Short mmCIF file of C-alpha atoms in Angstrom, two decimals:
data_model
loop_
_atom_site.label_atom_id
_atom_site.label_comp_id
_atom_site.label_asym_id
_atom_site.label_seq_id
_atom_site.Cartn_x
_atom_site.Cartn_y
_atom_site.Cartn_z
CA MET W 1 -29.31 -30.67 54.80
CA ILE W 2 -31.19 -28.33 52.79
CA SER W 3 -28.72 -25.59 54.22
CA LEU W 4 -26.16 -27.46 53.34
CA LEU W 5 -27.33 -27.99 49.56
CA ASN W 6 -28.10 -24.28 49.30
CA ALA W 7 -24.71 -22.59 50.78
CA LEU W 8 -22.88 -25.66 48.05
CA PRO W 9 -23.10 -23.81 45.01
CA GLY W 10 -21.25 -20.70 47.01
CA ALA W 11 -18.78 -22.83 48.30
CA VAL W 12 -17.88 -24.24 44.60
CA ALA W 13 -17.31 -20.61 43.42
CA GLN W 14 -15.05 -19.55 46.63
CA GLY W 15 -12.86 -23.11 45.62
CA LEU W 16 -13.19 -21.79 41.82
CA ILE W 17 -11.68 -18.40 42.74
CA TRP W 18 -9.54 -19.18 45.18
CA GLY W 19 -8.26 -22.02 42.76
CA ILE W 20 -6.53 -19.08 40.77
CA MET W 21 -4.80 -17.80 43.62
CA ALA W 22 -3.80 -21.93 44.62
CA ILE W 23 -2.62 -22.24 40.82
CA GLY W 24 0.25 -19.41 41.37
CA VAL W 25 1.18 -21.14 45.01
CA TYR W 26 1.65 -23.82 42.40
CA LEU W 27 3.95 -22.35 40.58
CA THR W 28 6.26 -21.44 43.22
CA TYR W 29 6.16 -24.23 45.32
CA ARG W 30 6.23 -27.00 43.11
CA ILE W 31 7.95 -25.30 40.07
CA LEU W 32 10.33 -22.87 41.37
CA ASP W 33 10.68 -24.82 44.75
CA ILE W 34 10.01 -21.78 46.48
CA ALA W 35 8.16 -21.12 50.03
CA ASP W 36 6.55 -17.97 48.97
CA LEU W 37 4.83 -15.99 51.79
CA THR W 38 3.98 -12.60 49.32
CA VAL W 39 0.67 -14.22 48.61
CA ASP W 40 -0.74 -13.16 52.06
CA GLY W 41 -0.03 -9.74 50.93
CA SER W 42 -0.13 -9.44 47.04
CA ILE W 43 -3.40 -11.04 46.93
CA CYS W 44 -5.00 -8.20 49.67
CA THR W 45 -3.49 -5.76 47.12
CA GLY W 46 -5.11 -7.12 44.16
CA GLY W 47 -8.34 -6.45 45.92
CA ALA W 48 -7.52 -2.90 47.15
CA VAL W 49 -6.22 -1.99 43.44
CA CYS W 50 -9.22 -3.42 41.83
CA ILE W 51 -12.06 -2.07 44.17
CA MET W 52 -10.13 1.53 44.07
CA LEU W 53 -9.78 1.27 40.32
CA MET W 54 -13.46 0.58 40.10
CA LEU W 55 -14.85 3.19 42.73
CA MET W 56 -12.77 5.91 40.80
CA GLY W 57 -14.89 4.97 37.90
CA GLN W 58 -12.50 2.07 35.68
CA ASN W 59 -14.00 -0.67 33.46
CA VAL W 60 -14.02 -3.91 35.70
CA TRP W 61 -11.50 -5.69 33.17
CA VAL W 62 -9.08 -2.10 33.62
CA ALA W 63 -9.17 -2.23 37.37
CA MET W 64 -8.48 -6.56 37.08
CA PHE W 65 -5.44 -5.36 34.92
CA GLY W 66 -4.38 -3.27 37.43
CA ALA W 67 -4.53 -5.60 40.51
CA MET W 68 -2.64 -8.16 38.91
CA LEU W 69 0.42 -5.94 37.98
CA ALA W 70 0.13 -4.86 41.00
CA GLY W 71 0.67 -8.19 42.14
CA MET W 72 3.64 -8.68 39.81
CA ALA W 73 5.48 -5.61 41.27
CA ALA W 74 4.91 -7.07 44.75
CA GLY W 75 6.34 -10.59 43.37
CA PHE W 76 9.32 -8.52 41.63
CA ALA W 77 10.22 -7.08 45.17
CA THR W 78 10.43 -10.48 47.00
CA GLY W 79 12.34 -11.48 43.52
CA ILE W 80 14.97 -8.49 44.00
CA LEU W 81 15.36 -9.30 47.89
CA HIS W 82 16.00 -13.34 47.38
CA THR W 83 18.37 -12.66 43.83
CA PHE W 84 19.88 -9.36 44.40
CA MET W 85 20.24 -8.83 47.97
CA GLY W 86 20.89 -12.77 48.74
CA ILE W 87 18.01 -13.01 51.30
CA PRO W 88 16.30 -16.33 51.75
CA ALA W 89 13.08 -17.05 49.72
CA ILE W 90 10.97 -17.44 52.92
CA LEU W 91 12.43 -14.35 54.43
CA ALA W 92 12.20 -12.41 51.25
CA GLY W 93 8.59 -13.17 51.25
CA ILE W 94 7.98 -11.97 54.96
CA LEU W 95 9.78 -8.49 54.40
CA THR W 96 7.33 -8.09 51.18
CA GLN W 97 3.96 -9.41 52.42
CA LEU W 98 4.64 -7.07 55.89
CA GLY W 99 5.62 -3.83 54.00
CA LEU W 100 2.46 -4.84 51.42
CA TYR W 101 -0.31 -3.95 54.59
CA SER W 102 1.13 -0.55 54.94
CA ILE W 103 0.93 -0.19 51.11
CA ASN W 104 -2.53 -1.46 51.00
CA LEU W 105 -3.80 0.66 53.74
CA LYS W 106 -2.60 3.69 51.69
CA ILE W 107 -3.86 2.62 48.62
CA MET W 108 -7.42 2.13 50.54
CA GLY W 109 -7.03 5.03 52.72
CA LYS W 110 -8.43 2.55 55.53
CA ALA W 111 -8.63 -0.70 56.37
CA ASN W 112 -11.73 -1.78 54.53
CA GLN W 113 -13.27 -0.22 51.26
CA ALA W 114 -17.01 -1.61 50.04
CA ILE W 115 -18.32 -1.65 46.28
CA ASN W 116 -21.98 -2.07 45.88
CA VAL W 117 -23.23 -4.58 42.92
CA ASP W 118 -26.37 -2.71 42.38
CA LYS W 119 -24.13 0.76 41.53
CA TYR W 120 -21.02 -0.98 39.70
CA ASP W 121 -20.61 -3.27 36.88
CA LEU W 122 -19.29 -6.10 39.06
CA LEU W 123 -18.15 -9.37 36.97
CA VAL W 124 -18.59 -11.54 39.62
CA SER W 125 -20.31 -11.31 42.98
CA LEU W 126 -22.24 -13.23 45.51
CA ARG W 127 -25.50 -12.66 44.06
CA PHE W 128 -24.36 -14.00 40.22
CA ILE W 129 -24.99 -17.54 42.04
CA LYS W 130 -28.59 -18.44 41.69
CA ASN W 131 -31.52 -16.70 39.83
CA VAL W 132 -29.19 -14.98 37.21
CA PRO W 133 -28.69 -15.44 33.51
CA ILE W 134 -26.05 -17.86 32.25
CA TYR W 135 -23.63 -15.31 31.21
CA LYS W 136 -23.59 -13.63 34.68
CA ASN W 137 -23.58 -16.95 36.52
CA THR W 138 -19.70 -16.41 38.56
CA ILE W 139 -19.68 -20.06 38.87
CA LEU W 140 -19.32 -20.31 35.03
CA LEU W 141 -17.34 -17.04 34.30
CA VAL W 142 -14.69 -18.27 36.88
CA ALA W 143 -14.66 -21.61 35.32
CA VAL W 144 -14.46 -19.87 31.85
CA LEU W 145 -11.27 -17.87 33.03
CA ILE W 146 -9.88 -20.65 34.64
CA VAL W 147 -9.54 -23.00 31.07
CA VAL W 148 -7.99 -19.59 29.36
CA MET W 149 -5.39 -19.09 32.31
CA ILE W 150 -4.58 -22.88 32.25
CA LEU W 151 -4.18 -23.01 28.70
CA ILE W 152 -1.95 -19.64 28.54
CA LEU W 153 0.13 -21.14 31.48
CA TYR W 154 0.08 -24.60 29.56
CA TRP W 155 1.36 -22.91 26.61
CA PHE W 156 4.38 -20.74 28.02
CA PHE W 157 5.93 -23.39 30.20
CA GLY W 158 6.43 -25.25 26.70
CA THR W 159 8.45 -22.32 25.42
CA GLU W 160 12.12 -22.01 25.74
CA LEU W 161 11.25 -19.18 28.52
CA GLY W 162 8.57 -21.62 30.25
CA CYS W 163 11.21 -24.57 30.26
CA SER W 164 14.12 -22.25 31.52
CA LEU W 165 12.03 -21.41 34.63
CA ARG W 166 11.36 -25.16 34.98
CA ALA W 167 14.77 -26.01 34.63
CA THR W 168 15.93 -23.28 37.23
CA GLY W 169 13.27 -25.29 39.97
CA CYS W 170 14.26 -28.38 38.75
CA ASN W 171 18.03 -28.26 38.88
CA ASP W 172 19.47 -25.25 39.66
CA ARG W 173 23.30 -25.71 38.78
CA MET W 174 22.28 -27.92 36.04
CA ALA W 175 20.36 -24.69 34.77
CA ARG W 176 23.14 -22.40 35.35
CA ALA W 177 25.55 -24.31 33.56
CA GLN W 178 23.25 -24.68 30.44
CA GLY W 179 23.51 -21.29 30.10
CA ILE W 180 20.41 -19.72 32.14
CA ASN W 181 19.62 -17.03 33.98
CA THR W 182 18.25 -18.30 37.30
CA ASP W 183 18.20 -15.34 39.28
CA PHE W 184 15.97 -13.75 36.17
CA SER W 185 13.86 -16.94 36.06
CA ARG W 186 13.36 -16.89 39.70
CA VAL W 187 12.04 -13.15 39.67
CA LEU W 188 9.74 -13.83 36.36
CA GLY W 189 7.99 -16.91 38.39
CA LEU W 190 7.54 -14.75 41.37
CA MET W 191 6.10 -12.41 38.79
CA ILE W 192 3.70 -14.46 37.29
CA SER W 193 2.98 -16.41 40.77
CA ASN W 194 1.91 -13.08 42.44
CA GLY W 195 0.45 -11.68 39.30
CA LEU W 196 -1.80 -14.96 39.23
CA VAL W 197 -2.23 -14.51 43.40
CA ALA W 198 -3.22 -10.57 42.95
CA PHE W 199 -6.11 -11.42 39.82
CA ALA W 200 -7.53 -14.05 42.37
CA GLY W 201 -7.99 -10.97 44.91
CA ALA W 202 -9.51 -8.65 42.75
CA LEU W 203 -12.12 -11.16 41.78
CA LEU W 204 -12.77 -12.06 45.78
CA THR W 205 -13.02 -8.44 46.41
CA GLN W 206 -16.09 -8.38 44.23
CA TYR W 207 -17.55 -11.66 44.79
CA GLN W 208 -17.47 -10.26 48.56
CA GLY W 209 -18.30 -7.23 47.99
CA PHE W 210 -15.66 -4.97 49.61
CA ALA W 211 -12.05 -5.39 50.35
CA ASP W 212 -10.52 -5.65 53.82
CA ILE W 213 -6.94 -5.26 54.67
CA ASN W 214 -7.07 -8.73 56.61
CA MET W 215 -8.40 -10.76 53.28
CA GLY W 216 -5.33 -12.27 52.87
CA ARG W 217 -4.60 -13.90 56.16
CA GLY W 218 -3.60 -17.10 55.93
CA SER W 219 -4.01 -17.62 52.37
CA ILE W 220 -0.75 -19.20 51.78
CA VAL W 221 -2.11 -22.32 54.21
CA ILE W 222 -5.03 -21.95 52.00
CA GLY W 223 -3.29 -22.57 49.14
CA LEU W 224 -1.27 -25.14 50.62
CA ALA W 225 -4.49 -26.94 51.01
CA ALA W 226 -5.34 -27.10 47.59
CA VAL W 227 -2.20 -28.09 46.21
CA ILE W 228 -1.48 -30.77 48.36
CA ILE W 229 -5.31 -32.18 48.06
CA GLY W 230 -5.48 -31.68 44.51
CA GLU W 231 -1.72 -34.15 44.13
CA ALA W 232 -2.98 -36.34 46.77
CA VAL W 233 -6.30 -37.04 44.54
CA PHE W 234 -5.87 -36.98 41.41
CA GLY W 235 -1.97 -36.95 41.07
CA ARG W 236 -2.15 -40.40 39.63
CA VAL W 237 -4.51 -39.59 37.10
CA PHE W 238 -3.30 -35.85 36.21
CA ARG W 239 0.14 -36.41 34.72
CA ASN W 240 0.12 -33.58 32.11
CA PHE W 241 0.95 -30.73 33.51
CA GLY W 242 -2.42 -28.63 32.07
CA PHE W 243 -4.28 -31.33 33.83
CA ARG W 244 -2.01 -31.09 36.92
CA LEU W 245 -3.37 -27.20 37.29
CA PHE W 246 -6.55 -28.32 36.78
CA GLY W 247 -6.38 -30.80 39.69
CA VAL W 248 -5.00 -27.54 41.99
CA VAL W 249 -8.01 -25.82 41.24
CA LEU W 250 -10.71 -29.03 42.12
CA GLY W 251 -7.97 -29.35 45.46
CA SER W 252 -9.09 -25.79 45.84
CA ILE W 253 -13.09 -27.15 45.72
CA ILE W 254 -12.75 -29.80 47.69
CA TYR W 255 -11.15 -28.03 50.28
CA TYR W 256 -14.03 -25.59 50.37
CA LEU W 257 -16.81 -27.88 50.06
CA VAL W 258 -15.42 -29.67 52.94
CA LEU W 259 -15.25 -26.41 55.30
CA GLN W 260 -19.18 -26.06 54.14
CA VAL W 261 -19.83 -29.73 55.90
CA VAL W 262 -18.03 -28.68 58.93
CA ILE W 263 -19.68 -25.50 59.03
CA TRP W 264 -22.52 -27.34 58.43
CA MET W 265 -21.90 -29.92 61.37
CA GLY W 266 -21.56 -26.83 63.53
CA ILE W 267 -18.04 -26.95 64.50
CA ASP W 268 -16.70 -23.83 66.06
CA THR W 269 -15.44 -21.49 63.27
CA ASP W 270 -12.92 -20.04 65.82
CA LEU W 271 -11.16 -23.62 64.80
CA LEU W 272 -11.29 -23.21 61.05
CA LYS W 273 -7.93 -21.53 60.76
CA LEU W 274 -6.42 -24.54 62.99
CA LEU W 275 -8.17 -27.49 61.09
CA SER W 276 -6.64 -26.17 57.90
CA SER W 277 -2.90 -26.25 58.94
CA ALA W 278 -4.23 -29.62 60.27
CA VAL W 279 -5.05 -30.82 56.97
CA VAL W 280 -1.93 -29.04 55.27
CA ALA W 281 0.36 -30.51 57.82
CA VAL W 282 -1.20 -34.05 57.41
CA PHE W 283 -1.56 -34.27 53.69
CA LEU W 284 2.32 -32.64 53.88
CA ALA W 285 3.65 -35.67 56.24
CA ILE W 286 1.95 -38.53 53.97
CA PRO W 287 5.04 -38.70 51.60
CA THR W 288 7.09 -38.98 54.46
CA MET W 289 5.12 -41.50 56.55
CA LYS W 290 4.47 -43.94 52.92
CA SER W 291 8.17 -43.91 52.34
CA ARG W 292 9.34 -44.51 55.90
CA TYR W 293 6.26 -47.26 56.10
CA PHE W 294 7.23 -48.80 53.22
CA SER W 295 11.27 -48.52 53.30
CA ASN W 296 10.82 -50.73 56.93
CA ARG W 297 8.34 -53.45 55.47
CA ARG W 298 11.35 -53.92 52.88
CA LYS W 299 13.97 -54.09 55.47
#
């Protein structure tokens, strides 16, 4: 039990970092109604760009900004494949993700790049969880970044441009009838989403101390799990758009806490991906099962 309690702060920190990625997934999955698989590649792109810029002597904030721009470029590529070339969104995401594998290898020069927290001024790190000044605590810093990010997104989606993105995802034909350029909205939404995902990748790279070519594999499942769990647990409580984004972050934290408990119980870690996919499948099936169950009872 003591080992579990000692591991919980780390699980919360990871949940917060992946919560940023989950917000990006939420924007495409719920707002734009697009299943975007680019995130499996763009999260690694963000980590790769961040670590290489820092190894070249750049400031951590410059490196993270560069990572976000790289993620937005990945989202732009997916958006162009989908809108301009007419490729279905899910296939466009797969194509971009596949291309990013080679690009990430070229960025890092090899499959894995490490960065030493003692030699570089990292913003977050696994070492900054306990016994550090409060202003350096990883959990606090990432939480503050998330609050600022949610406030910016809440403001943006209240603007005319933000509302056009929401209208595009809600009803594409009606949005076009109102004079909204839906193709532009989709590309912009994908860029914002993957920019956030790459930003999360930059934080994750610093937290774990390395970037790996396979670090993004299965991240879409984690993002979906956070979104689905957040909606299932807090959906009736959080009605406001900003609070829904906050609920997604809480869903990510719950996911990692459950994962930590599962590991503590001694379940084979090789089965964690299978467990994650099963959790997502169950939560995705719940609305359908509810509608069938209640419709049968009405009949």
